[in-house]
Amino acid sequence: MATLQLQEGILIVRLHGNLDLENHQQLRAILSDILDRSDAALVRIDLSRVTNISSSGFGALVDFSRRLPEQRSLILANLSRACSQVLSLLNLAPFFRIEESRSPASPQMAD
């Protein structure tokens, strides 16, 4: 369901598979563990490999976002098609900071 990687002060959480009513408690436990054990200033949740997500899955992400201390940030990144559709249907896009995927051919911005 999830792999975690700390990279340059950013906690990258890669979710995969189905995030729905059947396993949203497992997702909530993973996210709660992140709150308890990580002090990374930025949590980036990669949703590119999520095949299905329900309102319960997004509910876990909303709860995590609300529980995240003010000095920490959350980004939802690389939303799969399923995630984008449900996010739009639930009208949650304004609630999250979304990072679109970058294609390998897209130009990189200079620092």
Coordinates of N, CA, C and O in Angstrom, one line a residue:
M1 N 0.8 -1.2 0.0 CA 0.0 0.0 0.0 C 0.9 1.3 0.0 O 0.5 2.2 -0.6
A2 N 2.0 1.2 0.7 CA 2.8 2.4 0.8 C 4.3 2.1 0.9 O 4.7 1.1 1.6
T3 N 5.1 2.9 0.3 CA 6.6 2.9 0.5 C 7.0 4.3 0.9 O 6.4 5.3 0.4
L4 N 7.9 4.4 1.8 CA 8.3 5.7 2.3 C 9.8 5.9 2.1 O 10.6 5.0 2.2
Q5 N 10.2 7.2 1.8 CA 11.6 7.5 1.5 C 11.9 8.9 2.0 O 11.1 9.8 1.6
L6 N 12.9 9.1 2.8 CA 13.3 10.4 3.2 C 14.4 10.9 2.2 O 15.4 10.2 2.1
Q7 N 14.2 12.0 1.5 CA 15.1 12.5 0.5 C 15.3 14.0 0.7 O 14.3 14.7 0.5
E8 N 16.4 14.4 1.1 CA 16.8 15.8 1.3 C 15.7 16.6 2.1 O 15.3 17.7 1.8
G9 N 15.3 16.0 3.2 CA 14.4 16.6 4.1 C 12.9 16.5 3.7 O 12.1 17.0 4.4
I10 N 12.7 15.8 2.6 CA 11.3 15.6 2.2 C 10.9 14.1 2.4 O 11.7 13.3 2.0
L11 N 9.8 13.9 3.0 CA 9.3 12.6 3.2 C 8.4 12.2 2.0 O 7.4 12.9 1.8
I12 N 8.9 11.3 1.2 CA 8.1 10.9 0.0 C 7.3 9.6 0.3 O 7.9 8.6 0.7
V13 N 6.0 9.7 0.2 CA 5.1 8.6 0.5 C 4.5 8.1 -0.8 O 3.8 8.9 -1.5
R14 N 4.9 6.9 -1.3 CA 4.3 6.4 -2.6 C 3.2 5.4 -2.2 O 3.5 4.4 -1.7
L15 N 2.0 5.8 -2.5 CA 0.9 5.0 -2.3 C 0.6 4.2 -3.6 O 0.8 4.7 -4.7
H16 N 0.1 3.0 -3.4 CA -0.3 2.2 -4.6 C -1.4 1.2 -4.3 O -1.8 1.0 -3.2
G17 N -2.1 0.8 -5.4 CA -3.2 -0.1 -5.3 C -4.5 0.6 -5.0 O -4.7 1.8 -5.4
N18 N -5.4 -0.1 -4.3 CA -6.7 0.5 -4.0 C -6.7 1.1 -2.7 O -6.2 0.6 -1.7
L19 N -7.3 2.3 -2.6 CA -7.4 3.0 -1.3 C -8.9 3.3 -1.1 O -9.5 4.2 -1.7
D20 N -9.5 2.4 -0.4 CA -11.0 2.4 -0.4 C -11.5 2.0 1.0 O -10.7 1.9 2.0
L21 N -12.8 1.8 1.1 CA -13.4 1.5 2.4 C -12.8 0.3 3.1 O -12.6 0.2 4.3
E22 N -12.4 -0.7 2.3 CA -11.8 -1.9 2.8 C -10.5 -1.7 3.6 O -10.1 -2.5 4.5
N23 N -9.7 -0.7 3.1 CA -8.3 -0.6 3.7 C -8.0 0.8 4.2 O -6.9 1.1 4.4
H24 N -9.0 1.7 4.2 CA -8.8 3.1 4.7 C -8.2 3.1 6.1 O -7.4 4.0 6.4
Q25 N -8.5 2.2 6.9 CA -8.0 2.2 8.3 C -6.5 1.9 8.3 O -5.7 2.5 9.0
Q26 N -6.1 1.0 7.4 CA -4.6 0.8 7.2 C -3.9 2.1 6.7 O -2.8 2.4 7.2
L27 N -4.5 2.8 5.8 CA -4.0 4.0 5.3 C -3.9 5.0 6.4 O -2.9 5.7 6.6
R28 N -5.0 5.1 7.2 CA -5.0 6.1 8.4 C -3.8 5.7 9.4 O -3.2 6.6 9.9
A29 N -3.6 4.4 9.6 CA -2.5 4.0 10.5 C -1.2 4.4 10.0 O -0.3 4.9 10.7
I30 N -1.0 4.2 8.7 CA 0.3 4.6 8.0 C 0.5 6.2 8.2 O 1.6 6.6 8.6
L31 N -0.5 6.9 7.9 CA -0.4 8.4 8.0 C -0.2 8.8 9.4 O 0.5 9.8 9.7
S32 N -0.9 8.2 10.4 CA -0.8 8.5 11.8 C 0.7 8.2 12.2 O 1.3 9.0 13.0
D33 N 1.2 7.1 11.8 CA 2.6 6.8 12.1 C 3.6 7.8 11.6 O 4.5 8.2 12.3
I34 N 3.3 8.4 10.4 CA 4.1 9.5 9.9 C 4.1 10.7 10.8 O 5.1 11.3 11.1
L35 N 2.9 11.0 11.3 CA 2.8 12.1 12.2 C 3.6 11.9 13.5 O 4.2 12.9 14.0
D36 N 3.6 10.7 13.9 CA 4.2 10.4 15.2 C 5.8 10.3 15.1 O 6.5 10.6 16.0
R37 N 6.2 9.8 13.9 CA 7.6 9.4 13.8 C 8.5 10.3 12.9 O 9.7 10.3 13.0
S38 N 7.9 11.1 12.1 CA 8.6 11.9 11.1 C 8.5 13.4 11.5 O 7.4 13.8 11.9
D39 N 9.6 14.1 11.3 CA 9.5 15.6 11.5 C 9.9 16.3 10.2 O 10.2 17.5 10.3
A40 N 9.8 15.6 9.1 CA 10.1 16.2 7.8 C 9.1 17.4 7.6 O 7.9 17.4 7.9
A41 N 9.7 18.5 7.1 CA 9.0 19.7 6.9 C 8.0 19.6 5.8 O 6.9 20.3 5.7
L42 N 8.3 18.7 4.8 CA 7.4 18.5 3.7 C 7.1 17.0 3.5 O 8.0 16.2 3.5
V43 N 5.8 16.7 3.4 CA 5.4 15.4 3.1 C 4.8 15.4 1.7 O 3.8 16.1 1.4
R44 N 5.4 14.6 0.8 CA 4.9 14.6 -0.6 C 4.3 13.2 -0.8 O 5.0 12.2 -0.7
I45 N 3.0 13.1 -1.1 CA 2.3 11.9 -1.3 C 2.1 11.7 -2.8 O 1.4 12.4 -3.4
D46 N 2.8 10.6 -3.3 CA 2.8 10.3 -4.7 C 1.6 9.3 -5.0 O 1.6 8.2 -4.4
L47 N 0.6 9.7 -5.8 CA -0.5 8.9 -6.0 C -0.6 8.3 -7.4 O -1.6 7.9 -7.9
S48 N 0.6 8.3 -8.1 CA 0.6 7.8 -9.5 C 0.3 6.4 -9.7 O -0.2 6.0 -10.7
R49 N 0.5 5.6 -8.6 CA 0.2 4.1 -8.7 C -1.0 3.7 -8.0 O -1.2 2.5 -7.8
V50 N -1.9 4.6 -7.7 CA -3.2 4.3 -7.1 C -4.2 4.0 -8.2 O -4.4 4.8 -9.1
T51 N -4.7 2.8 -8.1 CA -5.6 2.3 -9.2 C -7.0 2.7 -8.9 O -7.8 2.8 -9.8
N52 N -7.4 2.8 -7.6 CA -8.8 3.1 -7.3 C -8.7 3.8 -5.9 O -8.0 3.4 -5.0
I53 N -9.5 4.9 -5.8 CA -9.6 5.6 -4.5 C -11.0 6.0 -4.3 O -11.7 6.4 -5.2
S54 N -11.5 5.8 -3.0 CA -12.9 6.1 -2.7 C -12.9 7.4 -1.8 O -11.8 7.9 -1.4
S55 N -14.1 7.8 -1.5 CA -14.1 9.0 -0.5 C -13.5 8.6 0.8 O -13.0 9.5 1.5
S56 N -13.5 7.3 1.2 CA -12.8 6.9 2.4 C -11.3 7.1 2.3 O -10.7 7.6 3.3
G57 N -10.7 6.8 1.2 CA -9.3 7.1 1.0 C -9.0 8.5 1.0 O -8.0 8.9 1.7
F58 N -9.8 9.4 0.4 CA -9.5 10.8 0.4 C -9.8 11.3 1.8 O -9.2 12.3 2.3
G59 N -10.8 10.7 2.5 CA -11.1 11.1 3.9 C -9.8 11.0 4.8 O -9.5 11.8 5.6
A60 N -9.1 9.9 4.6 CA -7.9 9.7 5.3 C -6.8 10.7 5.0 O -6.1 11.2 5.9
L61 N -6.8 11.1 3.7 CA -5.8 12.2 3.4 C -6.2 13.6 3.9 O -5.4 14.3 4.4
V62 N -7.5 13.8 3.9 CA -8.0 15.1 4.5 C -7.7 15.1 6.0 O -7.2 16.1 6.5
D63 N -8.0 14.0 6.7 CA -7.7 13.9 8.1 C -6.2 14.2 8.4 O -5.8 14.9 9.3
F64 N -5.4 13.5 7.6 CA -3.9 13.7 7.7 C -3.5 15.1 7.6 O -2.7 15.7 8.3
S65 N -4.1 15.8 6.5 CA -3.8 17.2 6.3 C -4.1 18.1 7.4 O -3.4 19.0 7.8
R66 N -5.3 17.8 8.0 CA -5.8 18.6 9.1 C -4.9 18.4 10.4 O -4.8 19.3 11.2
R67 N -4.4 17.2 10.6 CA -3.6 16.9 11.8 C -2.1 17.3 11.6 O -1.4 17.3 12.6
L68 N -1.7 17.6 10.4 CA -0.3 17.9 10.2 C -0.1 19.3 10.8 O -0.8 20.3 10.6
P69 N 1.0 19.4 11.6 CA 1.3 20.7 12.3 C 1.5 21.8 11.2 O 1.9 21.6 10.1
E70 N 1.2 23.0 11.6 CA 1.1 24.2 10.8 C 2.5 24.4 10.1 O 2.5 24.9 8.9
Q71 N 3.6 24.1 10.7 CA 4.9 24.4 10.2 C 5.3 23.3 9.1 O 6.4 23.4 8.6
R72 N 4.5 22.3 8.9 CA 4.8 21.3 7.9 C 3.8 21.4 6.8 O 2.7 21.9 6.9
S73 N 4.3 20.9 5.6 CA 3.4 21.1 4.4 C 3.2 19.7 3.8 O 4.0 18.8 3.9
L74 N 2.0 19.6 3.1 CA 1.6 18.4 2.4 C 1.4 18.7 0.9 O 0.8 19.7 0.6
I75 N 2.0 17.9 0.1 CA 1.7 18.0 -1.4 C 1.2 16.6 -1.9 O 1.8 15.6 -1.5
L76 N 0.1 16.6 -2.6 CA -0.3 15.4 -3.3 C 0.3 15.6 -4.7 O 0.1 16.6 -5.4
A77 N 1.0 14.5 -5.1 CA 1.7 14.6 -6.4 C 1.4 13.5 -7.3 O 1.0 12.4 -6.9
N78 N 1.5 13.8 -8.6 CA 1.4 12.7 -9.7 C 0.1 11.9 -9.5 O 0.1 10.7 -9.5
L79 N -1.0 12.6 -9.4 CA -2.3 11.9 -9.3 C -2.6 11.0 -10.5 O -2.5 11.5 -11.6
S80 N -3.0 9.8 -10.1 CA -3.4 8.9 -11.2 C -4.8 9.4 -11.7 O -5.4 10.3 -11.1
R81 N -5.2 8.9 -12.8 CA -6.5 9.3 -13.4 C -7.6 9.1 -12.5 O -8.5 9.9 -12.3
A82 N -7.6 7.9 -11.8 CA -8.6 7.6 -10.8 C -8.7 8.6 -9.7 O -9.7 9.1 -9.3
C83 N -7.5 9.0 -9.2 CA -7.4 10.0 -8.1 C -7.9 11.4 -8.6 O -8.7 12.0 -7.9
S84 N -7.5 11.8 -9.8 CA -8.0 13.1 -10.3 C -9.5 13.1 -10.5 O -10.1 14.1 -10.2
Q85 N -10.1 12.0 -11.0 CA -11.5 12.0 -11.1 C -12.3 12.1 -9.8 O -13.2 12.8 -9.7
V86 N -11.8 11.3 -8.8 CA -12.5 11.3 -7.5 C -12.3 12.7 -6.8 O -13.2 13.2 -6.2
L87 N -11.1 13.2 -6.9 CA -10.8 14.5 -6.3 C -11.7 15.6 -6.9 O -12.3 16.4 -6.1
S88 N -11.9 15.5 -8.2 CA -12.8 16.5 -8.9 C -14.3 16.2 -8.4 O -15.0 17.2 -8.1
L89 N -14.7 15.0 -8.4 CA -16.1 14.7 -8.0 C -16.4 15.1 -6.6 O -17.5 15.6 -6.4
L90 N -15.4 15.0 -5.7 CA -15.6 15.4 -4.3 C -15.3 16.8 -4.1 O -15.5 17.3 -3.0
N91 N -14.9 17.5 -5.1 CA -14.6 19.0 -5.0 C -13.5 19.2 -3.9 O -13.7 20.2 -3.2
L92 N -12.5 18.4 -3.9 CA -11.5 18.6 -2.9 C -10.2 19.3 -3.4 O -9.3 19.5 -2.6
A93 N -10.1 19.5 -4.6 CA -8.9 20.2 -5.2 C -8.5 21.4 -4.4 O -7.3 21.6 -4.2
P94 N -9.4 22.3 -4.1 CA -9.0 23.5 -3.4 C -8.4 23.2 -2.0 O -7.7 24.1 -1.4
F95 N -8.7 22.1 -1.4 CA -8.2 21.8 -0.1 C -6.8 21.3 0.0 O -6.1 21.4 1.0
F96 N -6.3 20.8 -1.2 CA -4.9 20.3 -1.2 C -4.0 21.1 -2.1 O -4.5 21.7 -3.1
R97 N -2.7 21.0 -1.8 CA -1.7 21.5 -2.7 C -1.4 20.4 -3.7 O -0.9 19.3 -3.2
I98 N -1.6 20.6 -5.0 CA -1.4 19.5 -5.9 C -0.2 19.8 -6.8 O 0.0 20.9 -7.3
E99 N 0.6 18.8 -7.0 CA 1.8 18.9 -7.9 C 1.5 18.0 -9.1 O 1.4 16.8 -8.9
E100 N 1.5 18.6 -10.2 CA 1.3 17.8 -11.5 C 2.5 17.1 -11.8 O 3.6 17.5 -11.5
S101 N 2.4 15.9 -12.5 CA 3.5 15.2 -12.9 C 4.3 15.9 -14.0 O 3.7 16.6 -14.8
R102 N 5.5 15.7 -14.0 CA 6.4 16.3 -15.1 C 6.7 15.2 -16.0 O 7.2 14.1 -15.7
S103 N 6.5 15.4 -17.3 CA 6.9 14.4 -18.3 C 8.4 14.6 -18.5 O 8.9 15.7 -18.4
P104 N 9.1 13.6 -18.9 CA 10.5 13.7 -19.1 C 10.9 14.7 -20.2 O 12.0 15.2 -20.2
A105 N 10.0 15.0 -21.1 CA 10.3 15.9 -22.2 C 10.0 17.3 -21.8 O 10.4 18.2 -22.6
S106 N 9.4 17.6 -20.7 CA 9.1 18.9 -20.3 C 10.3 19.7 -19.9 O 11.2 19.1 -19.2
P107 N 10.4 21.0 -20.2 CA 11.6 21.7 -19.8 C 11.7 21.9 -18.3 O 10.6 22.1 -17.7
Q108 N 12.8 21.9 -17.8 CA 13.0 22.1 -16.3 C 13.2 23.6 -16.1 O 13.9 24.3 -16.9
M109 N 12.7 24.2 -15.1 CA 12.9 25.6 -14.8 C 14.3 25.8 -14.1 O 14.7 24.9 -13.4
A110 N 14.9 26.8 -14.5 CA 16.2 27.1 -13.9 C 16.1 27.6 -12.5 O 15.1 28.3 -12.2
D111 N 17.0 27.3 -11.7 CA 17.0 27.8 -10.3 C 17.4 29.3 -10.2 O 18.1 29.8 -10.8

